[in-house]
mmCIF file of C-alpha atoms in Angstrom:
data_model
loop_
_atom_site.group_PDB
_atom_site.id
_atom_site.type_symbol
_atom_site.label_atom_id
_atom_site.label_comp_id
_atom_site.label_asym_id
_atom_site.label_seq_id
_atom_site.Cartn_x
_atom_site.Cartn_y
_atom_site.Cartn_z
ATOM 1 C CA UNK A 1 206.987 -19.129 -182.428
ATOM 2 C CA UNK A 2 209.916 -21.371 -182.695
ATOM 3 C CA UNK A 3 209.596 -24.069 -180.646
ATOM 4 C CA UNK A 4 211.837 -22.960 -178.711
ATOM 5 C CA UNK A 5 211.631 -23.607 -174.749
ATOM 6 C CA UNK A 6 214.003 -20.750 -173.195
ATOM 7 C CA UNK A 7 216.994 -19.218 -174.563
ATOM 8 C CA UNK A 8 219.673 -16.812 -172.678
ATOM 9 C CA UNK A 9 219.671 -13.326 -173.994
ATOM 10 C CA UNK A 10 221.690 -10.496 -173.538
ATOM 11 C CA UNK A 11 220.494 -6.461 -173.600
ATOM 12 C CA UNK A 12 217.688 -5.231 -173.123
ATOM 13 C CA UNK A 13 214.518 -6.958 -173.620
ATOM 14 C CA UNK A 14 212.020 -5.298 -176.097
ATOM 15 C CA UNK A 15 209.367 -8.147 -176.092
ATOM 16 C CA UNK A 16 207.817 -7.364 -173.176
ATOM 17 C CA UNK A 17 205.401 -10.439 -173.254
ATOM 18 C CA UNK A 18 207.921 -12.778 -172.705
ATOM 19 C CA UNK A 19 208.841 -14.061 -169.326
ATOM 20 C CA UNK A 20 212.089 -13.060 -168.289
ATOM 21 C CA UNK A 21 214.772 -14.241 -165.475
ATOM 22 C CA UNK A 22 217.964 -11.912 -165.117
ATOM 23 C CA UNK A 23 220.665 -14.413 -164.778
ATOM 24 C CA UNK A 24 223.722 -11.546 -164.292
ATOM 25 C CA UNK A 25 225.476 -9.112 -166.779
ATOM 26 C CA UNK A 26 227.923 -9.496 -169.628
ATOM 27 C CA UNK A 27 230.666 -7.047 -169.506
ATOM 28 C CA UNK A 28 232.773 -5.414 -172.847
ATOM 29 C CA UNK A 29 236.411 -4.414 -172.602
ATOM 30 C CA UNK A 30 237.753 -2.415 -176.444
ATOM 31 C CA UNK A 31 240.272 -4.072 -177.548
ATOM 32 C CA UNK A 32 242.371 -4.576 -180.800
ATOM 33 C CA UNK A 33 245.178 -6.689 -182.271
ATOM 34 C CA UNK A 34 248.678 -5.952 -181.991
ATOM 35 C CA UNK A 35 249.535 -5.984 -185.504
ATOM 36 C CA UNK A 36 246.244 -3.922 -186.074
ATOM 37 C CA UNK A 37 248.247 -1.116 -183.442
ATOM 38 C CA UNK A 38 251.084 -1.226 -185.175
ATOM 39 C CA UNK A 39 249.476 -0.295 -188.397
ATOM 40 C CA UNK A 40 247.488 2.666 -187.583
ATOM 41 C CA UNK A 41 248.273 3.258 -183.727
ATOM 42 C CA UNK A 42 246.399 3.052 -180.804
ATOM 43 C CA UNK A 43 243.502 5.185 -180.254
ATOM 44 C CA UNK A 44 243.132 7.746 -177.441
ATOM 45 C CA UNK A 45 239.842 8.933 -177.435
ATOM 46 C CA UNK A 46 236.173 6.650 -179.082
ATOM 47 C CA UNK A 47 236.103 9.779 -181.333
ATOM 48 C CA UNK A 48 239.402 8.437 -183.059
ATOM 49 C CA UNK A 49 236.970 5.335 -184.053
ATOM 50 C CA UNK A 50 235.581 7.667 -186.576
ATOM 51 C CA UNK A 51 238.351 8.897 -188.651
ATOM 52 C CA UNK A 52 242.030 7.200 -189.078
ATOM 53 C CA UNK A 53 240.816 3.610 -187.462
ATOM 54 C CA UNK A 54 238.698 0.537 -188.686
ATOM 55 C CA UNK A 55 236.493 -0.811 -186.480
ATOM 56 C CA UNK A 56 235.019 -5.020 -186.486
ATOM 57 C CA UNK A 57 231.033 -4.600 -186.755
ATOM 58 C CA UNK A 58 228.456 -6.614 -184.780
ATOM 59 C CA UNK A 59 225.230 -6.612 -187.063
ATOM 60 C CA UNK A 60 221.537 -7.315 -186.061
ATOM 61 C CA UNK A 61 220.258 -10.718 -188.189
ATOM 62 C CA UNK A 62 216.728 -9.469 -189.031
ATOM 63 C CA UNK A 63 217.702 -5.611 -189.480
ATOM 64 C CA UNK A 64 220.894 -5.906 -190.801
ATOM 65 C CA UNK A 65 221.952 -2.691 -188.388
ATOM 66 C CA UNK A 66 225.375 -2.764 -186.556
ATOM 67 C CA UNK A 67 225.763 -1.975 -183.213
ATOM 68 C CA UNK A 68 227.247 0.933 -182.531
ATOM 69 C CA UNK A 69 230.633 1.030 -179.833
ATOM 70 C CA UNK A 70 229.492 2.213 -176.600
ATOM 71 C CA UNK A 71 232.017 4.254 -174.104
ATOM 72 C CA UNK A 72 230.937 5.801 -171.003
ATOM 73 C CA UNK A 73 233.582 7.798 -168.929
ATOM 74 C CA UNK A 74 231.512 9.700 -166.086
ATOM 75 C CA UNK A 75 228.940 11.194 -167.349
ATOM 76 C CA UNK A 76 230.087 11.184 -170.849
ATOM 77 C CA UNK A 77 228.383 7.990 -173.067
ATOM 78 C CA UNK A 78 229.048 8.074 -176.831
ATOM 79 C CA UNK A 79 228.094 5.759 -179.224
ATOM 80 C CA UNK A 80 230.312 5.341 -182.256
ATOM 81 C CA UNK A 81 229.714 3.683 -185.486
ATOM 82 C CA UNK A 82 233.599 3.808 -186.481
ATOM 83 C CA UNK A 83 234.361 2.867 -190.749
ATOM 84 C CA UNK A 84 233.911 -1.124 -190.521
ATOM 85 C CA UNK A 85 235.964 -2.991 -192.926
ATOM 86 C CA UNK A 86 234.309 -6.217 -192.243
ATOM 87 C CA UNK A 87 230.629 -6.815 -190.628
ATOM 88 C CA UNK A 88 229.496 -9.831 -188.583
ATOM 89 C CA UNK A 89 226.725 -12.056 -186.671
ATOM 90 C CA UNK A 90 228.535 -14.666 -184.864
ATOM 91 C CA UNK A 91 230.962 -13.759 -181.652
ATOM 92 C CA UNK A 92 233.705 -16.289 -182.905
ATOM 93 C CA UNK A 93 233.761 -14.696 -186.561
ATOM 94 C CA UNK A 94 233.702 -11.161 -184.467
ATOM 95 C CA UNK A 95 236.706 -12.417 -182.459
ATOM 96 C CA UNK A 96 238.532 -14.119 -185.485
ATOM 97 C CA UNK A 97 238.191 -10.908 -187.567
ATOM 98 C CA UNK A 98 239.804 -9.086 -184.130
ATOM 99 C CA UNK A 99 242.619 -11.373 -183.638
ATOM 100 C CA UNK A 100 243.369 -10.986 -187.774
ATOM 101 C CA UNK A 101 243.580 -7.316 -187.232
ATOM 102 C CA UNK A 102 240.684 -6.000 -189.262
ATOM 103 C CA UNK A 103 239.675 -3.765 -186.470
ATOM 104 C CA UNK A 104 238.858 -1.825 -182.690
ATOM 105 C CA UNK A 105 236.370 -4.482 -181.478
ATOM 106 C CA UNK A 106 234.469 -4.373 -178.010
ATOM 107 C CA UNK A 107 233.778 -7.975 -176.956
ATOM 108 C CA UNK A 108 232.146 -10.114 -173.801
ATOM 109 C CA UNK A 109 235.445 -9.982 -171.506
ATOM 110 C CA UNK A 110 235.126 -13.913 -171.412
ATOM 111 C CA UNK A 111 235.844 -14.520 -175.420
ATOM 112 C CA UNK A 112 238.654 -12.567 -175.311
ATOM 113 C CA UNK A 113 240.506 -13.111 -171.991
ATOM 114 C CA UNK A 114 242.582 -16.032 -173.371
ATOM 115 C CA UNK A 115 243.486 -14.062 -175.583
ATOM 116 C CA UNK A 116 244.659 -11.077 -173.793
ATOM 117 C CA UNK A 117 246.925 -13.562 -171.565
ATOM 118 C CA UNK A 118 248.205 -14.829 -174.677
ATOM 119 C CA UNK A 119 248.945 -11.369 -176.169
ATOM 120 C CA UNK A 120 247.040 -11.695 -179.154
ATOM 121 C CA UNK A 121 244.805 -9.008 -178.203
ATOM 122 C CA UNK A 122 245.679 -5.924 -176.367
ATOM 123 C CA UNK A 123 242.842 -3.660 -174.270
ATOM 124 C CA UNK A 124 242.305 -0.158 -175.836
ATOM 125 C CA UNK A 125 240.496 3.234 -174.601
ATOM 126 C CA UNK A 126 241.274 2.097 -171.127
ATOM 127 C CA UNK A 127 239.793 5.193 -169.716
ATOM 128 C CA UNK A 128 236.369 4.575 -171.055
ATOM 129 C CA UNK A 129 233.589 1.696 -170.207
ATOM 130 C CA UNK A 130 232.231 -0.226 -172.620
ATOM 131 C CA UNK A 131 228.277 -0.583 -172.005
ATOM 132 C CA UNK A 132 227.226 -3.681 -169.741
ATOM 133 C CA UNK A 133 224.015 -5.480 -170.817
ATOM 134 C CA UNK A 134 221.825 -7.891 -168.346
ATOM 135 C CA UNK A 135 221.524 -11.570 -169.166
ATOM 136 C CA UNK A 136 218.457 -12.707 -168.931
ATOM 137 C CA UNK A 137 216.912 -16.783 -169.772
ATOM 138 C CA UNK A 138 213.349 -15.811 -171.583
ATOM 139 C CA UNK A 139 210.568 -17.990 -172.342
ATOM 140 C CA UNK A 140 206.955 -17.976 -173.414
ATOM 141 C CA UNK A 141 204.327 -16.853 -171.294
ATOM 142 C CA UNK A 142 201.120 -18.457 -170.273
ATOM 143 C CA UNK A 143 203.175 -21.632 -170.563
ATOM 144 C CA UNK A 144 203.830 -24.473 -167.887
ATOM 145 C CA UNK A 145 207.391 -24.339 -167.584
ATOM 146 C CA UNK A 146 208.728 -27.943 -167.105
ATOM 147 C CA UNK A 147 210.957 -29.565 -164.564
ATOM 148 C CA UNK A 148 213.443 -30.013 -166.780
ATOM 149 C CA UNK A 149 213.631 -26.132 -167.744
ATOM 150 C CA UNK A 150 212.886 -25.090 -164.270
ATOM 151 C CA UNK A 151 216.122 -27.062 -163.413
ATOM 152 C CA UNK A 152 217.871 -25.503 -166.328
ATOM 153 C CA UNK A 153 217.090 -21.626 -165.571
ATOM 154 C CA UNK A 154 218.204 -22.660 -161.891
ATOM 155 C CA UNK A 155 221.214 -24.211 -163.477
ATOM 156 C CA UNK A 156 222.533 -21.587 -165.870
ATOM 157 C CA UNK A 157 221.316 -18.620 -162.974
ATOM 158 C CA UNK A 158 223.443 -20.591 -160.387
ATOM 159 C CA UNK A 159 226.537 -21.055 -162.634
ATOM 160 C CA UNK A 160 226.592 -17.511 -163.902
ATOM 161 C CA UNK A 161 226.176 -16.363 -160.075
ATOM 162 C CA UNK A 162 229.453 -18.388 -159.266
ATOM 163 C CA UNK A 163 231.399 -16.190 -162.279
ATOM 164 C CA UNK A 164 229.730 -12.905 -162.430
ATOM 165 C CA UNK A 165 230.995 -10.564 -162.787
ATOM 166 C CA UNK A 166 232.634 -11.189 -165.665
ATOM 167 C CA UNK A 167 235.928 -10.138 -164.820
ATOM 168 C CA UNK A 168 237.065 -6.685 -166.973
ATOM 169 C CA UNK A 169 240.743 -6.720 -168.015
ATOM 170 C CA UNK A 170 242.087 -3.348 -168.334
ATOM 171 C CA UNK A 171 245.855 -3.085 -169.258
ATOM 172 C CA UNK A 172 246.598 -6.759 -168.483
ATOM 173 C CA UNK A 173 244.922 -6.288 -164.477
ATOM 174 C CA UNK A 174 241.654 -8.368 -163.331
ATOM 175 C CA UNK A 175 238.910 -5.865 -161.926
ATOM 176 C CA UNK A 176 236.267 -7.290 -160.616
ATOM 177 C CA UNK A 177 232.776 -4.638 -160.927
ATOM 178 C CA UNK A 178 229.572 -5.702 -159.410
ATOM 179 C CA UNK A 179 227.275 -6.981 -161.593
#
């Protein structure tokens, strides 16, 4: 309805007539500022999220709704809303409002990698998995898709292969998890 050819989108698909290739999976790690530490400590359980901590909010565009944290230790999956101080769309704002210490954030290991090695962000709730959502390149059905967008799902599914899995950084250490 956009005139759009294909885009690459991550979670779970709920339009179910588009046509979908999963191109790999885009993995979270919890993490907050150092100066944000300092100031209220670090947490040790996602329950902490709740009361005594500030978390960085990812909203929905058309809803409006945040995302809720997601940990999963075992068996165990929680979803927490946390208090957010500040509320965002866009991963770079998400990441600038981590790095300025407004918050527990759970990010796409590959935005915030730099800044791990960097040590202006530190990992948090080490013990717990953030959720991992599939990557997919969707387009319209009933459609002729091109050459040139044939070449360009083949392109971006072929690069991603070469990366994925997106490396999770725990404490510093690169673990590798199977997409």
């Amino acid at each position: 309805g956009e005139n759009v050819d294909c885009v690459v989108r991550a979670g779970r698909l709920v339009d179910q007539s588009l046509i979908a290739r999963r191109i790999g999976s885009l993995h979270f790690v919890s993490c907050a500022a150092p100066s944000y530490l300092q100031r209220y400590g670090e947490p040790q359980h996602p329950r902490d999220l709740e009361s005594g901590h500030h978390v960085v909010s990812y909203f929905v565009d058309r809803s409006g709704r945040s995302y809720p944290l997601t940990f999963q230790q075992g068996e165990e999956r929680l979803e927490i809303q946390g208090h957010a101080i500040v509320s965002v769309n866009d991963g770079n704002a998400y990441v600038a409002a981590g790095l300025a210490g407004l918050g527990v954030m759970q990010a796409p290991t590959f935005m915030v990698e730099p800044h791990f090695t960097s040590g202006r962000l530190r990992p948090v709730l080490n013990d717990w998995r953030a959720e991992v959502l599939p990557l997919h390149v969707v387009y319209p059905p009933k459609r002729h898709i091109s050459h040139r967008e044939r070449v360009f799902v083949d392109w971006v599914a072929e690069l991603l292969a070469q990366t994925t899995p997106i490396p999770r950084i725990v404490a510093g250490e690169d673990l590798r998890q199977s997409a």
